[in-house]
Amino acid sequence: MELAELTRRRERQAPQPGEPRRGSPRDGWLPARYRAKAVTFGLVAPSVLVYTVMTVVPVGVAIYLSLTDWNGFSDAVFIGFENYLHLFDDPSSTSAWYVTAVVAGAGTVLMIGGGMVYALLLKERSRTNSFFRTLAYYPHVISALILGFLWAAILGTNGAVNSTLQHLGIGPVGFLFEENLALVSLIGVIVWAGFGFNVVLFVAALQTVPAELLEAAAIDGASRRQTNLRVVIPMISPVVTVATVLNLVGLIKTYDLVVSLTNGGPAGATQTYSFLILARSFEGTKVGYANAQAVFLMVVCAVLALLVTAARNRQDRATTS
Amino acid sequence: MTEQAETGRARRRPIVRPVMLALLLLAMTMPVYLLVVNSFKSQDDILGNPFSLPLGDLTLDHLADAVNSPQYNVIRSYGFTLFLVVVVDVLCILLAGPAAYAIARSTSRRAQSLLLYFLAGTFIPGAALVIPVIYVLRSVGLANTVAGLVAHDVASTLPVSIFLFVGFIRTIPASIDQAAMIDGAGRLRTFWTIIFPLMRPAVVTVLILNSIGIWNDFVSPQILLSPGSGRYTVTTAIYAGISQYSTDLTKVFPNLLLAVAPVVIFFVYMQRHIISGLTVGAVKG
């Protein structure tokens, strides 16, 4: 950080002698000042072009379509904000929000809690601990789609768990076929796949907690639990904040796992908002409405992402002060 | 009080930790164990004793079927997925590197707002964007083409890559650039020959982040490449295959095993880089 500040300050003084020399030997067609600008433009332009056409323009298209009643075939008629009003009285939309909120809320709480418990258990540097950390982490590198199919083969009606239960004379449990249980299973798999990321993040933070602090707490007669709750966790609270918002933003977008684990079923009980948007768009009849949902999801994600930035800034300030 | 707490702690600690670690071991290895053993069993055996080791009647038939399957072949999809990963990685670095260099070395307000412009892209959820992307690709004539998918994937990797590069380049002293400039190097040459080699840690982070992201991506290839194109990535091949044979577990398990194997092998070899790369990417990006 300090290094970056130093170099930036030094550079601000340098350009005057550097700048004319930079262009002068070779350029014949542009004054040095403009040539430097043209070079900068050339460095930046390709990225800006690709990013603008493939990301920013589609956002614009989504906003435009969300204000029309386009069905994919007819001419699009501008209808203002009507699509947005339906976001709150359409039952499948509200139920998808409920599912998304439960998944994101419960998933985040459990991932942060589980991550913290295992981070405290595994924070010491040792071979065993590093093995267990890696073990908790590995699902993070595997596609959520594939993890969902794997768990579907384990929890499904003829999956490993149910066929074992059947041998014991217990009827099939609808892990994926009873509405509430399916939602619980979805959250369970999400937490299983995601908490290891928090473990790694928290362990890195815990290892920066100064040992003197822990000694001081021990001398004052604090138990291990008191030390953890009153000293250690508050010390790393900025990291916990960042992890919380990262998990929330990630889970709001949950899509792949829903497709492979439950495909939104039973009866839409595990249909998240992203899932609903893509399902709607393929029906092909309510493109305008699906885009209103997409724009709304973008806004929610943007708000949450702004929270990440705010949390991160606070963390930066906390670590530099 | 304190003494009680002390003895309580002494009694509790040796029990809690092993129990928690045993739980972790069980929860994390059980699915992989089931995946591996059931890839070598017959359908009856999978349904009858899913948890048993296939010691007596181990069969390689189903794995061989999956390897040789004419349809939705996972092994064949490795090639296309790897191609996609490499092309997107290379293009992303070629575009993001110079852009990040220009932004990092400029103190103007415009450069800072350009960085914010790119950063805004990290907010956008992929599933919400992919439908409008179809319309844009259609209007530039790239609908249902590999080029269209590559363009979309490159654009989706640019924001985080540029952000990480800018952060790293700012830690490299600008006097190095000035030395190169005095020796007569242009800005592009200064970047590729002097600065870029110094950026290795950031480049490794970006490569790992993007490679794993593209390899595991499902929404973009599924929606931007129609099944008619005949091109399948690992995820879309698995999706197409399992949607068709979801009840035939002798197809499900071997195919999933083939899909997971390359990632797990890559992870085992590069775990330190991968874990730090993905963590840095998520927290800073």
Coordinates of C-alpha atoms in Angstrom, one line a residue:
Chain A
M1 CA 0.0 0.0 0.0
E2 CA 2.7 2.5 1.1
L3 CA 4.8 1.5 -1.8
A4 CA 2.0 2.2 -4.2
E5 CA 1.5 5.6 -2.7
L6 CA 5.2 6.4 -3.1
T7 CA 5.4 5.4 -6.7
R8 CA 2.2 7.3 -7.6
R9 CA 3.5 10.4 -6.0
R10 CA 6.8 10.2 -7.7
E11 CA 5.2 9.7 -11.0
R12 CA 3.1 12.8 -10.7
Q13 CA 6.2 14.9 -10.6
A14 CA 8.0 13.1 -13.3
P15 CA 5.9 13.5 -16.5
Q16 CA 7.1 17.0 -17.5
P17 CA 10.7 15.9 -18.3
G18 CA 9.6 12.4 -19.4
E19 CA 6.7 13.2 -21.6
P20 CA 8.2 15.1 -24.6
R21 CA 11.1 12.7 -24.7
R22 CA 8.8 9.8 -24.9
G23 CA 7.3 10.6 -28.2
S24 CA 9.8 12.9 -29.9
P25 CA 12.3 10.6 -31.6
R26 CA 9.8 8.7 -33.7
D27 CA 6.6 10.7 -34.2
G28 CA 6.2 12.8 -37.2
W29 CA 2.5 13.2 -37.4
L30 CA 1.3 14.2 -33.9
P31 CA 2.6 16.6 -31.2
A32 CA 4.1 14.6 -28.3
R33 CA 1.3 15.4 -25.9
Y34 CA -1.4 13.9 -28.2
R35 CA 0.8 11.0 -29.2
A36 CA 1.1 10.0 -25.5
K37 CA -2.7 10.2 -25.3
A38 CA -3.1 8.2 -28.4
V39 CA -0.8 5.4 -27.1
T40 CA -2.8 5.3 -23.8
F41 CA -6.0 5.1 -25.8
G42 CA -4.5 2.2 -27.8
L43 CA -3.6 0.3 -24.7
V44 CA -7.1 0.6 -23.2
A45 CA -9.3 0.6 -26.2
P46 CA -9.5 -3.2 -27.0
S47 CA -10.6 -4.0 -23.4
V48 CA -13.1 -1.2 -23.3
L49 CA -14.5 -2.3 -26.7
V50 CA -15.0 -6.0 -25.8
Y51 CA -16.3 -5.2 -22.3
T52 CA -18.7 -2.6 -23.5
V53 CA -20.1 -4.6 -26.4
M54 CA -20.4 -7.9 -24.4
T55 CA -21.4 -6.6 -21.0
V56 CA -22.6 -3.0 -20.9
V57 CA -24.6 -3.1 -24.1
P58 CA -26.5 -6.3 -23.0
V59 CA -27.4 -4.5 -19.7
G60 CA -28.8 -1.7 -21.8
V61 CA -30.7 -4.2 -24.0
A62 CA -32.1 -5.8 -20.8
I63 CA -33.2 -2.5 -19.5
Y64 CA -34.8 -1.6 -22.8
L65 CA -36.6 -4.9 -23.2
S66 CA -37.8 -4.8 -19.6
L67 CA -39.8 -1.6 -20.5
T68 CA -41.6 -3.4 -23.4
D69 CA -44.1 -6.2 -23.8
W70 CA -42.0 -8.1 -26.3
N71 CA -42.7 -11.8 -26.6
G72 CA -39.8 -12.7 -28.8
F73 CA -41.7 -12.5 -32.1
S74 CA -44.0 -9.5 -32.4
D75 CA -43.0 -5.8 -32.4
A76 CA -41.9 -4.6 -29.0
V77 CA -44.4 -2.1 -27.6
F78 CA -43.1 0.3 -25.0
I79 CA -45.2 -0.2 -21.8
G80 CA -43.1 1.7 -19.2
F81 CA -42.7 0.2 -15.8
E82 CA -45.6 -2.2 -16.0
N83 CA -43.4 -5.3 -16.0
Y84 CA -41.7 -4.1 -12.8
L85 CA -45.1 -3.7 -11.0
H86 CA -45.8 -7.4 -11.7
L87 CA -42.6 -8.4 -10.0
F88 CA -44.4 -8.1 -6.7
D89 CA -47.8 -9.6 -7.5
D90 CA -46.7 -12.6 -9.6
P91 CA -46.8 -15.6 -7.3
S92 CA -43.9 -17.5 -9.0
S93 CA -41.8 -14.4 -8.8
T94 CA -42.5 -13.8 -5.1
S95 CA -42.0 -17.5 -4.3
A96 CA -38.7 -17.4 -6.1
W97 CA -37.7 -14.4 -4.0
Y98 CA -38.7 -16.4 -0.9
V99 CA -36.5 -19.3 -1.9
T100 CA -33.6 -17.1 -2.9
A101 CA -33.8 -15.2 0.4
V102 CA -33.9 -18.4 2.4
V103 CA -31.1 -20.0 0.5
A104 CA -28.9 -16.9 0.7
G105 CA -29.8 -16.1 4.3
A106 CA -29.6 -19.6 5.8
G107 CA -26.7 -20.6 3.6
T108 CA -24.6 -17.5 4.6
V109 CA -25.3 -18.0 8.3
L110 CA -24.3 -21.7 8.2
M111 CA -21.3 -21.1 5.9
I112 CA -20.0 -18.3 8.1
G113 CA -20.7 -20.3 11.3
G114 CA -19.3 -23.6 10.0
G115 CA -16.3 -21.7 8.5
M116 CA -15.6 -20.0 11.8
V117 CA -15.9 -23.2 13.9
Y118 CA -13.5 -25.1 11.6
A119 CA -11.2 -22.2 11.2
L120 CA -10.7 -22.0 15.0
L121 CA -10.1 -25.7 15.1
L122 CA -7.6 -25.7 12.2
K123 CA -5.8 -22.3 12.6
E124 CA -2.5 -23.7 13.9
R125 CA 0.1 -24.4 11.2
S126 CA 0.5 -28.1 10.9
R127 CA 0.4 -30.8 8.2
T128 CA -2.8 -32.3 9.6
N129 CA -4.5 -29.0 9.8
S130 CA -3.5 -28.1 6.3
F131 CA -4.8 -31.4 5.0
F132 CA -8.2 -30.9 6.7
R133 CA -8.4 -27.3 5.3
T134 CA -7.8 -28.6 1.8
L135 CA -10.4 -31.3 2.4
A136 CA -13.0 -28.7 3.4
Y137 CA -12.0 -26.5 0.4
Y138 CA -11.9 -28.9 -2.5
P139 CA -15.6 -28.7 -3.6
H140 CA -15.0 -25.0 -4.3
V141 CA -13.0 -25.9 -7.4
I142 CA -15.5 -28.4 -8.8
S143 CA -18.4 -27.1 -11.0
A144 CA -21.6 -26.7 -8.9
L145 CA -23.5 -28.4 -11.7
I146 CA -21.5 -31.6 -11.2
L147 CA -21.7 -31.4 -7.4
G148 CA -25.5 -31.2 -7.8
F149 CA -25.7 -34.2 -10.0
L150 CA -23.5 -36.1 -7.5
W151 CA -25.6 -35.2 -4.6
A152 CA -28.8 -36.0 -6.6
A153 CA -27.4 -39.5 -7.1
I154 CA -26.8 -39.8 -3.3
L155 CA -30.0 -38.2 -2.0
G156 CA -32.5 -39.1 -4.8
T157 CA -35.2 -41.8 -4.6
N158 CA -32.9 -44.5 -5.8
G159 CA -29.8 -42.8 -4.5
A160 CA -27.3 -44.3 -2.1
V161 CA -28.9 -43.1 1.1
N162 CA -32.4 -44.1 0.3
S163 CA -31.5 -47.5 -1.0
T164 CA -29.6 -48.1 2.2
L165 CA -32.5 -46.9 4.3
Q166 CA -34.8 -49.3 2.3
H167 CA -32.6 -52.2 3.4
L168 CA -33.3 -51.2 7.0
G169 CA -37.0 -51.1 6.2
I170 CA -37.4 -47.3 6.2
G171 CA -39.4 -46.0 3.3
P172 CA -37.8 -43.6 0.9
V173 CA -37.1 -40.2 2.4
G174 CA -38.0 -37.4 0.0
F175 CA -34.7 -35.5 0.4
L176 CA -35.3 -34.0 -3.0
F177 CA -39.0 -34.7 -3.5
E178 CA -40.7 -33.1 -0.4
E179 CA -41.0 -29.4 -0.7
N180 CA -39.4 -28.3 2.6
L181 CA -36.9 -31.1 2.7
A182 CA -35.8 -30.4 -0.8
L183 CA -35.0 -26.8 0.2
V184 CA -33.1 -28.0 3.3
S185 CA -31.1 -30.4 1.1
L186 CA -30.3 -27.6 -1.4
I187 CA -29.0 -25.4 1.4
G188 CA -27.1 -28.4 2.9
V189 CA -25.3 -29.1 -0.3
I190 CA -24.6 -25.3 -0.8
V191 CA -23.1 -25.1 2.7
W192 CA -21.1 -28.4 2.2
A193 CA -19.7 -27.0 -1.0
G194 CA -19.0 -23.5 0.2
F195 CA -18.0 -23.4 3.8
G196 CA -14.4 -24.5 3.1
F197 CA -13.8 -21.2 1.3
N198 CA -14.6 -19.4 4.5
V199 CA -12.4 -21.7 6.5
V200 CA -9.4 -20.8 4.4
L201 CA -10.3 -17.1 4.5
F202 CA -10.7 -17.1 8.3
V203 CA -7.6 -19.1 9.0
A204 CA -5.5 -16.6 7.1
A205 CA -7.0 -13.8 9.2
L206 CA -6.7 -15.8 12.5
Q207 CA -3.0 -16.3 11.8
T208 CA -2.5 -12.5 11.9
V209 CA -3.9 -12.1 15.4
P210 CA -0.9 -11.2 17.5
A211 CA 0.1 -13.9 20.0
E212 CA 0.6 -11.4 22.8
L213 CA -3.1 -10.7 22.7
L214 CA -3.9 -14.3 23.4
E215 CA -1.3 -14.4 26.1
A216 CA -2.8 -11.4 27.7
A217 CA -6.2 -12.9 27.6
A218 CA -4.9 -16.1 29.1
I219 CA -3.1 -14.2 31.9
D220 CA -6.4 -12.4 32.7
G221 CA -7.9 -15.8 33.2
A222 CA -10.1 -16.0 30.1
S223 CA -11.2 -19.4 29.0
R224 CA -10.7 -20.6 25.5
R225 CA -14.3 -19.9 24.6
Q226 CA -14.1 -16.4 26.1
T227 CA -10.9 -15.6 24.3
N228 CA -12.4 -16.7 21.0
L229 CA -15.6 -14.8 21.4
R230 CA -14.3 -11.7 23.0
V231 CA -10.8 -11.3 21.5
V232 CA -10.2 -13.4 18.4
I233 CA -13.5 -13.0 16.6
P234 CA -13.7 -9.2 17.1
M235 CA -10.1 -9.0 15.8
I236 CA -11.0 -10.6 12.5
S237 CA -14.5 -9.1 12.2
P238 CA -13.6 -7.1 9.1
V239 CA -12.8 -10.3 7.3
V240 CA -16.0 -11.9 8.6
T241 CA -17.9 -8.9 7.1
V242 CA -16.3 -9.3 3.7
A243 CA -17.0 -13.0 3.7
T244 CA -20.6 -12.5 4.7
V245 CA -21.3 -10.1 1.8
L246 CA -19.3 -12.3 -0.6
N247 CA -21.4 -15.3 0.4
L248 CA -24.6 -13.4 0.2
V249 CA -23.9 -12.1 -3.3
G250 CA -22.7 -15.5 -4.4
L251 CA -25.8 -17.3 -3.1
I252 CA -28.3 -14.7 -4.5
K253 CA -27.1 -15.9 -8.0
T254 CA -27.5 -19.6 -7.2
Y255 CA -28.4 -21.3 -10.4
D256 CA -26.2 -24.3 -11.5
L257 CA -26.8 -26.3 -8.3
V258 CA -30.6 -25.9 -8.6
V259 CA -30.5 -27.1 -12.1
S260 CA -28.7 -30.3 -11.3
L261 CA -29.9 -31.1 -7.8
T262 CA -33.6 -30.5 -8.0
N263 CA -34.3 -28.7 -11.3
G264 CA -36.4 -26.2 -9.4
G265 CA -38.8 -28.9 -8.1
P266 CA -40.8 -30.2 -6.4
A267 CA -43.5 -27.8 -7.6
G268 CA -41.1 -24.9 -7.7
A269 CA -40.1 -25.3 -4.1
T270 CA -36.4 -24.8 -4.9
Q271 CA -36.8 -22.4 -7.8
T272 CA -34.3 -19.5 -7.2
Y273 CA -34.6 -16.2 -8.9
S274 CA -31.8 -16.9 -11.4
F275 CA -33.4 -20.2 -12.2
L276 CA -36.8 -18.5 -12.7
I277 CA -35.4 -15.9 -15.1
L278 CA -33.7 -18.4 -17.4
A279 CA -36.8 -20.7 -17.2
R280 CA -39.0 -17.8 -18.2
S281 CA -36.8 -16.7 -21.0
F282 CA -36.9 -20.1 -22.7
E283 CA -40.7 -20.3 -22.6
G284 CA -40.1 -17.4 -24.9
T285 CA -43.4 -15.7 -24.4
K286 CA -42.6 -13.1 -21.8
V287 CA -39.2 -11.8 -22.8
G288 CA -39.9 -8.3 -21.6
Y289 CA -41.0 -9.6 -18.2
A290 CA -38.1 -11.9 -17.8
N291 CA -35.8 -9.0 -18.5
A292 CA -37.5 -6.9 -15.9
Q293 CA -36.7 -9.7 -13.5
A294 CA -33.1 -9.8 -14.7
V295 CA -32.7 -6.1 -14.2
F296 CA -34.2 -6.3 -10.8
L297 CA -31.7 -9.1 -9.9
M298 CA -28.8 -6.9 -11.2
V299 CA -29.9 -4.1 -9.0
V300 CA -30.1 -6.3 -5.9
C301 CA -26.6 -7.7 -6.7
A302 CA -25.2 -4.2 -7.3
V303 CA -26.5 -3.0 -3.9
L304 CA -25.0 -6.0 -2.2
A305 CA -21.7 -5.5 -4.1
L306 CA -21.6 -1.9 -3.0
L307 CA -21.8 -3.3 0.5
V308 CA -18.7 -5.4 -0.3
T309 CA -16.9 -2.3 -1.3
A310 CA -17.9 -0.4 1.8
A311 CA -16.9 -3.4 4.0
R312 CA -13.6 -3.8 2.2
N313 CA -12.8 -0.1 2.6
R314 CA -13.5 -0.3 6.3
Q315 CA -11.2 -3.4 6.5
D316 CA -8.5 -1.5 4.7
R317 CA -8.8 1.4 7.1
A318 CA -8.8 -1.0 10.0
T319 CA -5.6 -2.8 8.8
T320 CA -3.7 0.4 8.0
S321 CA -4.6 2.3 11.2
Chain B
M1 CA -14.2 -20.3 38.6
T2 CA -11.1 -20.1 36.6
E3 CA -9.9 -23.5 37.9
Q4 CA -13.2 -25.1 36.9
A5 CA -12.9 -23.5 33.4
E6 CA -9.3 -24.8 33.2
T7 CA -10.3 -28.4 34.0
G8 CA -13.4 -28.1 31.8
R9 CA -11.3 -27.0 29.0
A10 CA -8.7 -29.7 29.6
R11 CA -11.4 -32.4 29.6
R12 CA -13.3 -31.0 26.6
R13 CA -10.6 -30.1 24.1
P14 CA -9.2 -33.6 23.4
I15 CA -12.8 -34.8 22.6
V16 CA -14.3 -32.0 20.6
R17 CA -11.5 -31.6 18.1
P18 CA -11.3 -35.3 17.0
V19 CA -15.0 -35.6 16.8
M20 CA -15.3 -32.4 14.7
L21 CA -12.5 -33.5 12.4
A22 CA -14.0 -37.0 12.1
L23 CA -17.3 -35.4 11.0
L24 CA -15.5 -33.2 8.5
L25 CA -13.6 -36.2 7.1
L26 CA -16.8 -38.2 6.8
A27 CA -18.8 -35.4 5.2
M28 CA -16.1 -34.4 2.7
T29 CA -14.9 -37.9 1.6
M30 CA -18.2 -39.8 1.6
P31 CA -19.6 -38.3 -1.7
V32 CA -16.2 -38.8 -3.4
Y33 CA -16.0 -42.4 -2.0
L34 CA -19.5 -43.1 -3.4
L35 CA -18.6 -41.6 -6.7
V36 CA -15.5 -43.7 -7.1
V37 CA -16.8 -47.1 -5.9
N38 CA -20.1 -46.8 -7.7
S39 CA -18.4 -46.1 -11.0
F40 CA -17.2 -49.7 -11.0
K41 CA -20.4 -51.4 -10.1
S42 CA -23.5 -52.8 -11.9
Q43 CA -26.9 -51.1 -11.6
D44 CA -28.1 -53.8 -9.2
D45 CA -25.0 -53.5 -7.1
I46 CA -25.3 -49.7 -6.9
L47 CA -28.9 -50.0 -5.8
G48 CA -28.2 -53.0 -3.5
N49 CA -25.1 -51.9 -1.7
P50 CA -24.1 -48.4 -2.7
F51 CA -21.6 -48.1 0.2
S52 CA -19.7 -51.4 -0.3
L53 CA -16.3 -51.7 -2.0
P54 CA -16.7 -53.5 -5.3
L55 CA -14.1 -56.1 -4.4
G56 CA -15.7 -59.2 -5.8
D57 CA -17.5 -58.0 -8.9
L58 CA -15.6 -54.9 -9.9
T59 CA -16.5 -54.0 -13.5
L60 CA -14.8 -51.6 -15.8
D61 CA -17.5 -52.0 -18.4
H62 CA -19.5 -48.9 -17.5
L63 CA -16.5 -46.7 -17.3
A64 CA -15.4 -48.0 -20.7
D65 CA -18.9 -47.3 -22.0
A66 CA -18.6 -43.7 -20.8
V67 CA -15.2 -43.3 -22.3
N68 CA -16.4 -44.7 -25.7
S69 CA -19.9 -43.2 -25.6
P70 CA -20.8 -41.8 -29.0
Q71 CA -23.1 -39.2 -27.5
Y72 CA -22.3 -36.5 -24.9
N73 CA -18.8 -38.0 -24.5
V74 CA -17.1 -36.3 -21.5
I75 CA -13.6 -37.3 -22.6
R76 CA -14.2 -35.7 -26.0
S77 CA -15.5 -32.6 -24.2
Y78 CA -12.2 -32.1 -22.4
G79 CA -10.7 -31.0 -25.6
F80 CA -13.2 -28.3 -26.4
T81 CA -13.3 -27.1 -22.8
L82 CA -9.5 -26.9 -22.7
F83 CA -9.4 -25.1 -26.0
L84 CA -12.0 -22.6 -24.6
V85 CA -10.0 -22.1 -21.4
V86 CA -6.7 -21.5 -23.2
V87 CA -8.2 -19.1 -25.8
V88 CA -10.0 -17.1 -23.2
D89 CA -7.0 -17.0 -20.9
V90 CA -4.7 -15.8 -23.6
L91 CA -7.1 -13.2 -25.0
C92 CA -7.9 -12.0 -21.5
I93 CA -4.2 -11.4 -20.6
L94 CA -3.5 -9.8 -24.0
L95 CA -6.4 -7.3 -23.5
A96 CA -6.3 -6.8 -19.7
G97 CA -2.6 -6.5 -19.3
P98 CA -2.0 -3.3 -21.4
A99 CA -5.3 -1.8 -20.2
A100 CA -4.4 -2.3 -16.6
Y101 CA -0.9 -0.9 -17.2
A102 CA -2.3 2.3 -18.8
I103 CA -4.8 2.7 -15.9
A104 CA -2.2 1.9 -13.2
R105 CA 0.3 4.4 -14.5
S106 CA -2.1 7.2 -15.0
T107 CA -3.1 9.5 -12.2
S108 CA -5.8 11.2 -14.2
R109 CA -9.4 11.1 -13.0
R110 CA -10.4 9.6 -16.3
A111 CA -8.3 6.5 -15.6
Q112 CA -9.8 6.1 -12.2
S113 CA -13.3 6.3 -13.6
L114 CA -12.4 3.8 -16.3
L115 CA -11.3 1.4 -13.5
L116 CA -14.7 1.9 -11.8
Y117 CA -16.4 1.3 -15.2
F118 CA -14.7 -2.1 -15.4
L119 CA -15.4 -2.9 -11.7
A120 CA -19.1 -2.3 -12.2
G121 CA -19.0 -5.5 -14.4
T122 CA -18.2 -7.6 -11.3
F123 CA -21.7 -6.8 -9.9
I124 CA -23.6 -8.3 -12.8
P125 CA -25.0 -11.8 -12.3
G126 CA -24.2 -14.1 -15.2
A127 CA -27.6 -15.7 -15.4
A128 CA -29.4 -12.4 -15.7
L129 CA -27.1 -11.2 -18.4
V130 CA -26.8 -14.2 -20.7
I131 CA -30.2 -13.7 -22.4
P132 CA -29.6 -10.1 -23.6
V133 CA -26.1 -11.3 -24.7
I134 CA -27.9 -13.6 -27.2
Y135 CA -29.5 -10.6 -28.8
V136 CA -26.3 -8.7 -29.0
L137 CA -24.5 -11.7 -30.5
R138 CA -27.3 -12.1 -33.0
S139 CA -27.0 -8.5 -34.2
V140 CA -23.2 -8.9 -34.7
G141 CA -23.6 -12.2 -36.5
L142 CA -22.0 -14.3 -33.8
A143 CA -25.0 -16.1 -32.4
N144 CA -24.4 -19.8 -31.8
T145 CA -20.7 -19.6 -32.6
V146 CA -17.7 -20.4 -30.6
A147 CA -16.3 -16.9 -31.4
G148 CA -19.4 -15.5 -29.7
L149 CA -19.0 -17.6 -26.6
V150 CA -15.3 -16.7 -26.5
A151 CA -16.1 -13.0 -26.8
H152 CA -18.6 -13.2 -23.9
D153 CA -16.3 -15.2 -21.7
V154 CA -13.4 -12.8 -22.3
A155 CA -15.6 -9.9 -21.5
S156 CA -16.7 -11.6 -18.3
T157 CA -13.1 -12.2 -17.2
L158 CA -11.9 -8.7 -17.9
P159 CA -13.2 -6.8 -14.9
V160 CA -11.5 -8.9 -12.1
S161 CA -8.4 -9.4 -14.2
I162 CA -7.9 -5.7 -14.8
F163 CA -8.6 -4.9 -11.2
L164 CA -6.0 -7.4 -9.9
F165 CA -3.4 -6.3 -12.5
V166 CA -3.9 -2.6 -11.7
G167 CA -3.4 -3.3 -8.0
F168 CA -0.2 -5.3 -8.7
I169 CA 1.3 -2.9 -11.2
R170 CA 0.9 0.0 -8.8
T171 CA 3.4 -1.8 -6.5
I172 CA 6.0 -1.9 -9.2
P173 CA 8.1 1.3 -9.1
A174 CA 7.5 3.6 -12.0
S175 CA 11.2 4.4 -12.2
I176 CA 11.6 1.0 -14.0
D177 CA 9.3 2.3 -16.8
Q178 CA 11.3 5.5 -17.0
A179 CA 14.5 3.6 -17.3
A180 CA 13.1 1.6 -20.2
M181 CA 11.7 4.7 -21.8
I182 CA 15.1 6.4 -21.6
D183 CA 16.5 3.4 -23.4
G184 CA 14.1 4.1 -26.1
A185 CA 11.3 1.5 -25.5
G186 CA 7.7 2.5 -26.4
R187 CA 5.0 2.0 -23.8
L188 CA 3.7 -1.3 -25.2
R189 CA 7.2 -2.7 -25.4
T190 CA 7.9 -1.4 -21.9
F191 CA 4.9 -3.3 -20.6
W192 CA 5.5 -6.6 -22.3
T193 CA 9.2 -6.9 -21.9
I194 CA 9.8 -5.1 -18.5
I195 CA 6.6 -4.9 -16.5
F196 CA 4.7 -8.1 -17.5
P197 CA 7.6 -10.5 -16.4
L198 CA 7.5 -8.8 -13.0
M199 CA 3.7 -9.5 -12.7
R200 CA 4.0 -13.2 -12.4
P201 CA 2.2 -13.7 -9.1
A202 CA -0.8 -11.6 -10.4
V203 CA -0.8 -13.4 -13.7
V204 CA -0.8 -16.8 -12.0
T205 CA -3.7 -15.6 -9.8
V206 CA -5.7 -14.4 -12.8
L207 CA -5.0 -17.5 -14.9
I208 CA -6.1 -19.8 -12.1
L209 CA -9.2 -17.8 -11.4
N210 CA -10.2 -17.5 -15.1
S211 CA -9.3 -21.1 -16.0
I212 CA -11.4 -22.6 -13.2
G213 CA -14.2 -20.2 -13.8
I214 CA -14.4 -21.0 -17.6
W215 CA -13.9 -24.8 -17.1
N216 CA -16.8 -24.9 -14.6
D217 CA -19.0 -22.4 -16.3
F218 CA -22.4 -23.9 -17.3
V219 CA -24.8 -21.1 -18.1
S220 CA -22.8 -19.4 -20.9
P221 CA -21.9 -22.5 -23.0
Q222 CA -25.3 -24.0 -22.5
I223 CA -27.2 -20.9 -23.7
L224 CA -24.8 -19.3 -26.1
L225 CA -24.0 -22.6 -28.0
S226 CA -27.1 -24.4 -29.1
P227 CA -27.1 -28.2 -29.0
G228 CA -27.2 -28.1 -32.8
S229 CA -23.6 -26.8 -32.8
G230 CA -22.4 -30.2 -31.5
R231 CA -19.9 -28.5 -29.3
Y232 CA -20.0 -29.6 -25.6
T233 CA -18.0 -28.4 -22.7
V234 CA -17.6 -30.8 -19.7
T235 CA -20.6 -29.2 -17.9
T236 CA -22.9 -29.1 -20.9
A237 CA -22.0 -32.7 -21.9
I238 CA -22.8 -33.9 -18.4
Y239 CA -26.0 -31.9 -18.4
A240 CA -27.1 -33.3 -21.7
G241 CA -26.1 -36.9 -20.8
I242 CA -27.6 -37.0 -17.3
S243 CA -30.8 -35.3 -18.3
Q244 CA -31.3 -38.2 -20.7
Y245 CA -30.2 -41.1 -18.4
S246 CA -30.8 -39.8 -14.9
T247 CA -32.2 -43.2 -13.7
D248 CA -29.3 -45.3 -15.1
L249 CA -26.8 -44.9 -12.4
T250 CA -24.2 -46.9 -14.3
K251 CA -24.1 -43.9 -16.7
V252 CA -24.4 -41.2 -14.0
F253 CA -21.5 -42.2 -11.8
P254 CA -18.8 -43.0 -14.4
N255 CA -19.6 -39.8 -16.4
L256 CA -19.4 -37.7 -13.2
L257 CA -16.1 -39.4 -12.3
L258 CA -14.7 -38.5 -15.7
A259 CA -15.9 -34.9 -15.3
V260 CA -14.4 -34.5 -11.8
A261 CA -11.1 -36.2 -12.4
P262 CA -9.2 -33.5 -14.3
V263 CA -10.1 -30.8 -11.9
V264 CA -9.3 -32.9 -8.9
I265 CA -5.9 -33.9 -10.4
F266 CA -5.1 -30.3 -11.2
F267 CA -6.2 -29.2 -7.7
V268 CA -4.0 -31.8 -6.0
Y269 CA -0.9 -30.7 -7.9
M270 CA -1.5 -27.0 -7.6
Q271 CA -3.6 -26.7 -4.4
R272 CA -1.4 -24.0 -2.8
H273 CA -1.6 -21.7 -5.9
I274 CA -5.3 -22.5 -6.5
I275 CA -6.4 -21.8 -2.9
S276 CA -4.5 -18.6 -2.7
G277 CA -5.5 -17.5 -6.2
L278 CA -9.2 -18.1 -5.7
T279 CA -9.2 -16.5 -2.3
V280 CA -7.3 -13.4 -3.5
G281 CA -9.5 -13.2 -6.6
A282 CA -12.7 -13.4 -4.6
V283 CA -11.7 -11.0 -1.8
K284 CA -10.1 -8.3 -4.0
G285 CA -12.1 -8.7 -7.1

